Coordinates of C-alpha atoms in Angstrom, one line a residue:
X1 CA 50.4 24.8 -147.6
X2 CA 52.2 23.7 -151.0
X3 CA 52.0 20.1 -151.2
X4 CA 54.8 19.8 -154.2
X5 CA 57.2 17.2 -153.0
X6 CA 60.4 19.0 -154.6
X7 CA 61.2 22.4 -155.7
X8 CA 63.2 22.4 -158.8
X9 CA 65.8 25.4 -158.6
X10 CA 66.7 25.7 -162.4
X11 CA 70.1 27.4 -163.7
X12 CA 70.7 31.0 -163.3
X13 CA 71.0 31.1 -167.2
X14 CA 67.3 30.4 -167.8
X15 CA 66.7 34.2 -166.5
X16 CA 68.5 35.7 -169.2
X17 CA 66.9 34.3 -172.7
X18 CA 68.3 37.1 -174.4
X19 CA 72.1 35.8 -174.0
X20 CA 71.1 33.0 -176.7
X21 CA 70.4 35.6 -179.3
X22 CA 74.1 37.3 -179.1
X23 CA 76.6 36.9 -181.6
X24 CA 79.0 33.9 -181.1
X25 CA 76.6 32.4 -178.5
X26 CA 75.6 28.9 -179.2
X27 CA 72.1 28.9 -179.0
X28 CA 71.6 24.9 -178.5
X29 CA 72.7 25.3 -175.1
X30 CA 69.4 27.2 -174.2
X31 CA 67.6 24.3 -175.5
X32 CA 67.3 22.6 -172.1
X33 CA 65.4 25.4 -171.1
X34 CA 63.1 25.5 -173.9
X35 CA 62.6 21.9 -173.8
X36 CA 61.9 21.9 -169.7
X37 CA 59.4 24.7 -170.3
X38 CA 57.4 22.8 -173.2
X39 CA 57.4 19.8 -170.7
X40 CA 56.1 21.8 -167.8
X41 CA 53.3 23.6 -169.9
X42 CA 52.0 20.5 -171.5
X43 CA 53.6 21.3 -175.1
X44 CA 56.0 18.6 -175.2
X45 CA 56.4 14.8 -175.0
X46 CA 55.5 13.5 -171.1
X47 CA 53.1 16.9 -170.7
X48 CA 49.8 17.0 -169.4
X49 CA 48.4 18.2 -173.1
X50 CA 49.7 15.1 -174.7
X51 CA 49.2 12.5 -171.5
X52 CA 46.6 10.0 -172.3
X53 CA 43.3 10.1 -170.4
X54 CA 41.1 7.1 -169.4
X55 CA 38.0 8.3 -167.7
X56 CA 37.3 4.7 -166.7
X57 CA 40.3 3.9 -163.7
X58 CA 39.9 0.6 -162.2
X59 CA 42.5 -0.5 -159.5
X60 CA 44.6 -3.2 -159.8
X61 CA 43.6 -6.7 -160.0
X62 CA 43.9 -8.0 -156.3
X63 CA 45.2 -11.3 -155.6
X64 CA 42.9 -13.9 -154.1
X65 CA 43.1 -17.1 -152.2
X66 CA 42.8 -18.9 -155.2
X67 CA 46.0 -17.0 -156.9
X68 CA 47.6 -15.5 -153.8
X69 CA 51.0 -15.1 -155.2
X70 CA 53.2 -13.7 -152.4
X71 CA 49.9 -12.5 -150.7
X72 CA 51.0 -9.0 -150.5
X73 CA 48.1 -6.6 -150.0
X74 CA 47.4 -3.0 -148.8
X75 CA 51.2 -1.9 -148.7
X76 CA 52.0 -5.0 -146.0
X77 CA 54.6 -7.6 -146.2
X78 CA 53.8 -10.5 -148.2
X79 CA 55.0 -13.9 -147.8
X80 CA 58.8 -13.2 -148.9
X81 CA 58.9 -16.8 -150.6
X82 CA 59.0 -16.7 -154.6
X83 CA 59.7 -19.6 -157.0
X84 CA 56.2 -19.6 -158.3
X85 CA 54.7 -18.9 -161.9
X86 CA 53.4 -15.5 -162.6
X87 CA 50.8 -15.3 -163.9
X88 CA 49.5 -18.4 -162.7
X89 CA 47.9 -20.8 -165.2
X90 CA 44.2 -20.2 -165.0
X91 CA 44.5 -16.6 -163.5
X92 CA 42.9 -14.6 -166.2
X93 CA 42.6 -11.6 -164.0
X94 CA 46.3 -11.2 -164.6
X95 CA 46.5 -12.0 -168.4
X96 CA 48.4 -9.9 -170.5
X97 CA 46.4 -7.1 -171.9
X98 CA 47.7 -4.6 -174.3
X99 CA 47.5 -1.0 -173.2
X100 CA 45.1 1.1 -175.1
X101 CA 45.5 4.9 -176.8
X102 CA 44.0 6.1 -173.1
X103 CA 46.4 4.2 -171.0
X104 CA 49.9 5.9 -169.8
X105 CA 53.0 3.9 -169.9
X106 CA 56.5 5.3 -169.1
X107 CA 60.2 4.3 -169.0
X108 CA 60.3 1.5 -166.5
X109 CA 59.6 -1.5 -168.4
X110 CA 59.1 -3.5 -165.1
X111 CA 56.3 -1.7 -164.1
X112 CA 54.8 -1.3 -167.6
X113 CA 54.7 -5.1 -167.8
X114 CA 53.0 -5.0 -164.5
X115 CA 50.2 -2.7 -165.6
X116 CA 50.0 -4.6 -168.6
X117 CA 49.1 -7.6 -166.4
X118 CA 46.8 -5.6 -164.2
X119 CA 49.0 -6.0 -161.1
X120 CA 49.1 -2.1 -161.4
X121 CA 46.1 -0.1 -162.6
X122 CA 45.9 -0.8 -166.3
X123 CA 45.3 2.7 -167.2
X124 CA 49.0 3.9 -165.5
X125 CA 47.7 5.9 -162.2
X126 CA 48.9 3.7 -159.6
X127 CA 49.1 3.9 -155.8
X128 CA 51.9 3.4 -153.1
X129 CA 50.2 0.2 -151.7
X130 CA 49.9 -1.2 -155.4
X131 CA 53.5 -0.2 -156.1
X132 CA 54.5 -2.2 -152.8
X133 CA 52.4 -5.1 -153.4
X134 CA 53.2 -5.7 -157.2
X135 CA 56.8 -5.7 -156.8
X136 CA 56.2 -8.5 -154.1
X137 CA 53.6 -10.5 -155.8
X138 CA 55.5 -10.3 -159.4
X139 CA 59.3 -10.3 -158.8
X140 CA 59.8 -11.4 -155.1
X141 CA 61.2 -7.8 -154.1
X142 CA 61.9 -7.9 -150.2
X143 CA 59.3 -5.7 -148.5
X144 CA 62.1 -3.5 -147.4
X145 CA 63.2 -2.5 -150.9
X146 CA 59.7 -2.4 -152.1
X147 CA 59.0 0.3 -149.8
X148 CA 62.0 2.4 -150.7
X149 CA 61.3 2.3 -154.5
X150 CA 57.9 3.2 -154.1
X151 CA 58.6 6.2 -152.1
X152 CA 61.4 7.2 -154.4
X153 CA 58.7 6.8 -157.2
X154 CA 56.0 9.1 -155.3
X155 CA 58.7 11.6 -154.1
X156 CA 61.7 11.7 -156.9
X157 CA 58.8 11.6 -159.4
X158 CA 56.4 13.8 -158.3
X159 CA 53.7 11.9 -157.4
X160 CA 51.4 13.0 -154.5
X161 CA 52.1 12.1 -150.6
X162 CA 48.7 12.9 -149.7
X163 CA 46.6 11.1 -152.4
X164 CA 49.6 8.3 -152.4
X165 CA 49.1 8.4 -156.4
X166 CA 51.6 8.5 -159.1
X167 CA 51.5 8.2 -162.7
X168 CA 54.0 5.6 -164.3
X169 CA 54.7 7.8 -167.1
X170 CA 53.4 11.2 -168.0
X171 CA 52.2 14.2 -166.2
X172 CA 48.7 13.2 -165.2
X173 CA 48.3 15.7 -162.4
X174 CA 44.6 16.3 -162.6
X175 CA 44.1 12.7 -161.4
X176 CA 47.3 12.3 -159.0
X177 CA 47.1 15.5 -157.1
X178 CA 45.1 16.3 -154.0
X179 CA 44.5 19.9 -155.3
X180 CA 46.4 20.9 -158.7
X181 CA 46.4 24.6 -157.6
X182 CA 48.4 23.9 -154.5
X183 CA 50.6 21.1 -155.7
X184 CA 51.7 22.3 -158.9
X185 CA 52.7 20.0 -161.8
X186 CA 53.1 16.0 -160.6
X187 CA 55.1 14.9 -163.6
X188 CA 55.1 11.3 -163.0
X189 CA 58.0 8.9 -163.7
X190 CA 58.7 10.7 -166.9
X191 CA 60.1 13.9 -165.3
X192 CA 63.4 14.5 -166.0
X193 CA 66.4 13.9 -163.5
X194 CA 64.1 12.6 -161.1
X195 CA 63.3 9.0 -161.0
X196 CA 64.4 9.1 -164.9
X197 CA 68.0 10.2 -165.7
X198 CA 70.2 10.6 -168.7
X199 CA 72.3 7.5 -170.0
X200 CA 69.5 5.1 -169.4
X201 CA 69.3 1.5 -170.6
X202 CA 67.0 1.8 -173.7
X203 CA 65.3 5.3 -173.3
X204 CA 66.5 8.7 -175.1
X205 CA 67.8 11.5 -172.9
X206 CA 65.5 14.1 -172.4
X207 CA 67.3 17.1 -174.1
X208 CA 68.2 15.2 -177.2
X209 CA 64.8 14.0 -178.1
X210 CA 62.6 17.1 -177.4
X211 CA 61.6 15.8 -173.9
X212 CA 60.9 12.2 -175.0
X213 CA 62.7 10.2 -172.3
X214 CA 60.4 7.4 -172.0
X215 CA 59.8 5.7 -175.6
X216 CA 61.5 2.3 -176.1
X217 CA 64.9 3.0 -178.4
X218 CA 65.7 -0.4 -180.4
X219 CA 69.1 0.9 -181.4
X220 CA 70.0 1.2 -177.9
X221 CA 68.7 -2.3 -176.7
X222 CA 70.6 -3.8 -179.8
X223 CA 73.7 -2.1 -178.3
X224 CA 72.8 -3.4 -175.0
X225 CA 72.5 -6.9 -176.2
X226 CA 75.4 -6.9 -178.4
X227 CA 77.6 -5.7 -175.2
X228 CA 76.4 -8.2 -173.0
X229 CA 76.6 -11.1 -175.7
X230 CA 72.9 -11.4 -175.0
X231 CA 73.8 -12.6 -171.4
X232 CA 72.7 -9.6 -169.3
X233 CA 74.5 -10.3 -166.2
X234 CA 76.4 -7.8 -163.9
X235 CA 80.0 -7.5 -165.9
X236 CA 77.9 -7.0 -169.1
X237 CA 75.8 -4.5 -167.8
X238 CA 78.2 -2.5 -166.0
X239 CA 80.2 -2.2 -169.5
X240 CA 77.2 -1.0 -171.0
X241 CA 76.1 1.4 -168.4
X242 CA 79.8 2.8 -168.9
X243 CA 79.0 2.9 -172.5
X244 CA 75.9 4.9 -172.4
X245 CA 77.8 7.7 -169.9
X246 CA 80.3 8.2 -172.6
X247 CA 77.6 8.4 -175.4
X248 CA 75.6 10.6 -173.7
X249 CA 78.3 12.7 -172.4
X250 CA 79.5 13.4 -175.7
X251 CA 76.1 13.8 -177.7
X252 CA 74.1 15.5 -175.0
X253 CA 75.4 19.4 -174.0
X254 CA 72.9 19.3 -171.1
X255 CA 74.1 15.7 -169.8
X256 CA 73.8 15.1 -166.1
X257 CA 74.6 12.4 -164.2
X258 CA 73.6 12.9 -160.5
X259 CA 73.3 11.2 -157.4
X260 CA 69.6 9.8 -158.8
X261 CA 71.8 8.2 -161.3
X262 CA 72.4 5.4 -158.8
X263 CA 68.7 4.2 -159.5
X264 CA 69.9 3.4 -163.2
X265 CA 72.7 0.9 -161.5
X266 CA 69.7 -0.5 -159.3
X267 CA 67.6 -0.9 -162.3
X268 CA 70.2 -2.6 -164.5
X269 CA 70.4 -5.2 -161.5
X270 CA 67.0 -6.3 -162.1
X271 CA 67.7 -7.6 -165.4
X272 CA 69.6 -10.4 -163.5
X273 CA 68.0 -10.6 -160.4
X274 CA 64.7 -9.9 -160.9
X275 CA 63.6 -10.7 -164.5
X276 CA 65.2 -14.4 -165.1
X277 CA 62.8 -17.2 -164.8
X278 CA 63.2 -20.6 -163.0
X279 CA 62.1 -22.3 -166.3
X280 CA 65.3 -21.0 -168.0
X281 CA 67.5 -21.8 -165.0
X282 CA 67.4 -18.3 -163.8
X283 CA 69.6 -17.0 -167.0
X284 CA 69.3 -13.4 -168.1
X285 CA 68.6 -14.4 -171.3
X286 CA 67.7 -12.4 -174.3
X287 CA 64.3 -14.3 -174.6
X288 CA 63.5 -13.3 -171.3
X289 CA 64.8 -10.0 -171.1
X290 CA 63.4 -9.0 -174.8
X291 CA 59.9 -10.0 -173.7
X292 CA 60.3 -7.5 -170.4
X293 CA 61.5 -4.7 -172.6
X294 CA 58.7 -5.5 -175.2
X295 CA 61.9 -5.7 -177.8
X296 CA 60.9 -7.9 -181.0
X297 CA 63.8 -8.5 -183.7
X298 CA 62.7 -7.5 -187.1
X299 CA 63.6 -9.2 -190.0
X300 CA 66.7 -6.5 -190.7
X301 CA 68.0 -7.3 -187.6
X302 CA 67.0 -4.1 -185.7
X303 CA 64.7 -4.1 -182.8
X304 CA 61.1 -2.9 -182.9
X305 CA 58.7 -2.4 -179.9
X306 CA 55.6 -4.7 -178.7
X307 CA 54.3 -4.1 -175.6
X308 CA 56.1 -5.2 -172.4
X309 CA 55.1 -8.7 -171.2
X310 CA 55.8 -11.0 -168.7
X311 CA 57.4 -14.2 -170.3
X312 CA 55.2 -17.5 -170.8
X313 CA 55.8 -20.0 -168.1
X314 CA 57.6 -17.3 -166.2
X315 CA 58.8 -18.2 -162.5
X316 CA 60.2 -15.6 -159.9
X317 CA 63.3 -15.8 -157.7
X318 CA 63.2 -17.8 -154.7
X319 CA 64.6 -15.4 -152.1
X320 CA 63.6 -11.6 -151.6
X321 CA 65.5 -9.2 -153.3
X322 CA 66.2 -7.0 -150.6
X323 CA 67.6 -3.3 -150.2
X324 CA 71.0 -4.7 -149.0
X325 CA 71.1 -6.7 -152.4
X326 CA 70.4 -4.0 -154.6
X327 CA 72.9 -1.4 -152.7
X328 CA 75.7 -4.0 -153.3
X329 CA 74.7 -4.5 -156.5
X330 CA 74.5 -1.1 -157.2
X331 CA 78.4 -0.7 -155.8
X332 CA 79.6 -3.8 -157.5
X333 CA 78.4 -2.8 -160.8
X334 CA 79.5 0.9 -160.6
X335 CA 83.1 -0.2 -159.3
X336 CA 83.5 -2.4 -162.1
X337 CA 83.7 0.4 -164.7
X338 CA 83.4 3.6 -162.5
X339 CA 82.3 7.0 -164.1
X340 CA 81.9 10.3 -162.8
X341 CA 79.0 11.9 -161.3
X342 CA 78.4 15.5 -162.5
X343 CA 77.1 17.1 -165.5
X344 CA 78.0 19.0 -168.7
X345 CA 78.3 22.9 -168.5
X346 CA 78.2 25.7 -171.1
X347 CA 81.7 26.2 -171.3
X348 CA 82.2 22.8 -172.4
X349 CA 83.6 21.5 -169.1
X350 CA 82.3 18.3 -166.9
X351 CA 82.0 19.2 -163.2
X352 CA 81.8 16.7 -160.8
X353 CA 80.0 16.6 -157.3
X354 CA 79.6 15.4 -154.0
X355 CA 77.1 13.6 -152.1
X356 CA 77.0 11.3 -149.4
X357 CA 79.0 8.5 -150.4
X358 CA 80.0 10.1 -153.7
X359 CA 83.0 12.0 -153.0
X360 CA 84.4 14.3 -155.9
X361 CA 82.5 12.6 -158.7
X362 CA 83.1 9.0 -157.6
X363 CA 82.4 6.2 -155.2
X364 CA 85.2 5.0 -153.7
X365 CA 86.2 1.3 -153.5
X366 CA 86.3 1.3 -149.9
X367 CA 82.9 2.7 -149.3
X368 CA 81.6 0.9 -145.8
X369 CA 78.7 -1.4 -145.6
X370 CA 76.7 1.3 -143.8
X371 CA 76.9 3.9 -146.6
X372 CA 76.4 1.4 -148.9
X373 CA 73.1 0.1 -147.0
X374 CA 71.9 3.5 -146.9
X375 CA 72.5 4.8 -150.4
X376 CA 68.7 4.6 -151.7
X377 CA 67.6 5.8 -148.2
X378 CA 69.7 9.0 -148.8
X379 CA 68.0 9.6 -151.9
X380 CA 64.3 9.4 -150.7
X381 CA 65.1 11.7 -147.3
X382 CA 67.8 14.3 -148.1
X383 CA 68.0 17.3 -150.7
X384 CA 69.6 15.9 -153.7
X385 CA 71.4 17.7 -156.5
X386 CA 69.3 17.6 -159.4
X387 CA 71.8 19.3 -162.3
X388 CA 74.7 21.6 -161.6
X389 CA 72.8 24.6 -160.5
X390 CA 69.7 22.8 -158.6
X391 CA 68.4 21.2 -155.9
X392 CA 65.6 18.8 -155.4
X393 CA 64.5 19.2 -151.5
X394 CA 61.6 17.5 -149.8
X395 CA 58.7 19.5 -148.4
X396 CA 58.0 18.9 -144.7
X397 CA 54.9 16.8 -146.0
X398 CA 57.1 14.5 -148.5
X399 CA 59.8 14.1 -146.0
X400 CA 57.2 13.0 -143.4
X401 CA 55.8 10.8 -146.0
X402 CA 59.3 9.2 -146.7
X403 CA 60.2 8.8 -142.8
X404 CA 56.8 7.3 -141.9
X405 CA 56.8 4.8 -144.6
X406 CA 60.8 4.1 -144.3
X407 CA 61.9 4.7 -141.0
X408 CA 61.2 1.6 -139.3
X409 CA 62.8 -0.4 -141.9
X410 CA 66.1 1.6 -142.1
X411 CA 66.5 3.0 -138.4
X412 CA 68.2 -0.4 -137.7
X413 CA 70.7 0.0 -140.5
X414 CA 72.2 3.1 -138.7
X415 CA 71.3 5.7 -141.7
X416 CA 71.2 9.0 -140.5
X417 CA 67.6 10.4 -140.1
X418 CA 66.4 13.7 -141.5
X419 CA 64.4 16.0 -139.4
X420 CA 61.1 17.3 -140.1
X421 CA 61.4 20.4 -138.6

């Protein structure tokens, strides 16, 4: 049985490439097809041909009795108690080590930092258990949220539900797949309109930059800093999310803002919920955020890139950041500056969509607590629109994997349970 987690059904126009050559037709509208094909065949950014290969894979450095952190091991619940320093003084196993040319890094600063400190495998080929453990041990993410984010990573980003391996960046199918001939491409976190989406905080849109949706963009970081006034709280980031939506909608003819874009709001909440340090009064300040993003201010006022690093003497949040917490922050951030869910069309229009709590392209202010609680669970267990003409549908194996990992935690919330048959 084919093990690919999702089947991507691309636009029907892809079947007629000759249309792009006809008089009066804007051929740039078909660059979406060309760029997507380049990534699939390995010729473009993020594809297998350009993906770094490290023959010496070493698993994440484990926590120990001397340096237990949250004592999260083997994908199981940790202590759920934070307020401790990461990395601990004397813990050389988790000291910062910059990635080499054969190591993979991707669009998520928090995971890149985790790999740079070996809480994830340093080469960027990680596992479900490593993802669950690292979130708890570094950031004091609650076990329920750590589970759903790890599942979303493996499913929406096309990891492998059999090997439970995932690339935190580019397509490393030969190293993540149980059998590449059966699974097809597993593009990792760089895969477009899956875990990665248009209008991200500091990464380019896939179709405006030849498939490079993972490299740090210093101009965008500067824009975010200016909008937030160097205080990356919910109000500043809500406004910046709206600005990025409008920027991408204008600049990207293939702009798509689907249900998985809810993850952008969740990820933005990490800046003020997970990244602040107790040594800075848990303020989401510029010094802290720039370290996690690998942003370094240049002499001319622009922002350059250095590798993501946990700030010196950093202590994590005291209470776990739960699934309920992040869902509430997603809705709060969205409703403060709401935008439409949907995408640009070839005719120059913007079409809205419906999915779960998203009705006519928006999330209503009267969204119920149950709908809020189940937002991320639905993304992991239901067919999700991936474009105006395509759907990401979990295979039986992928759905069984998600339900096995998430079912016990989310059943009590009253979330609708998908059927595996």
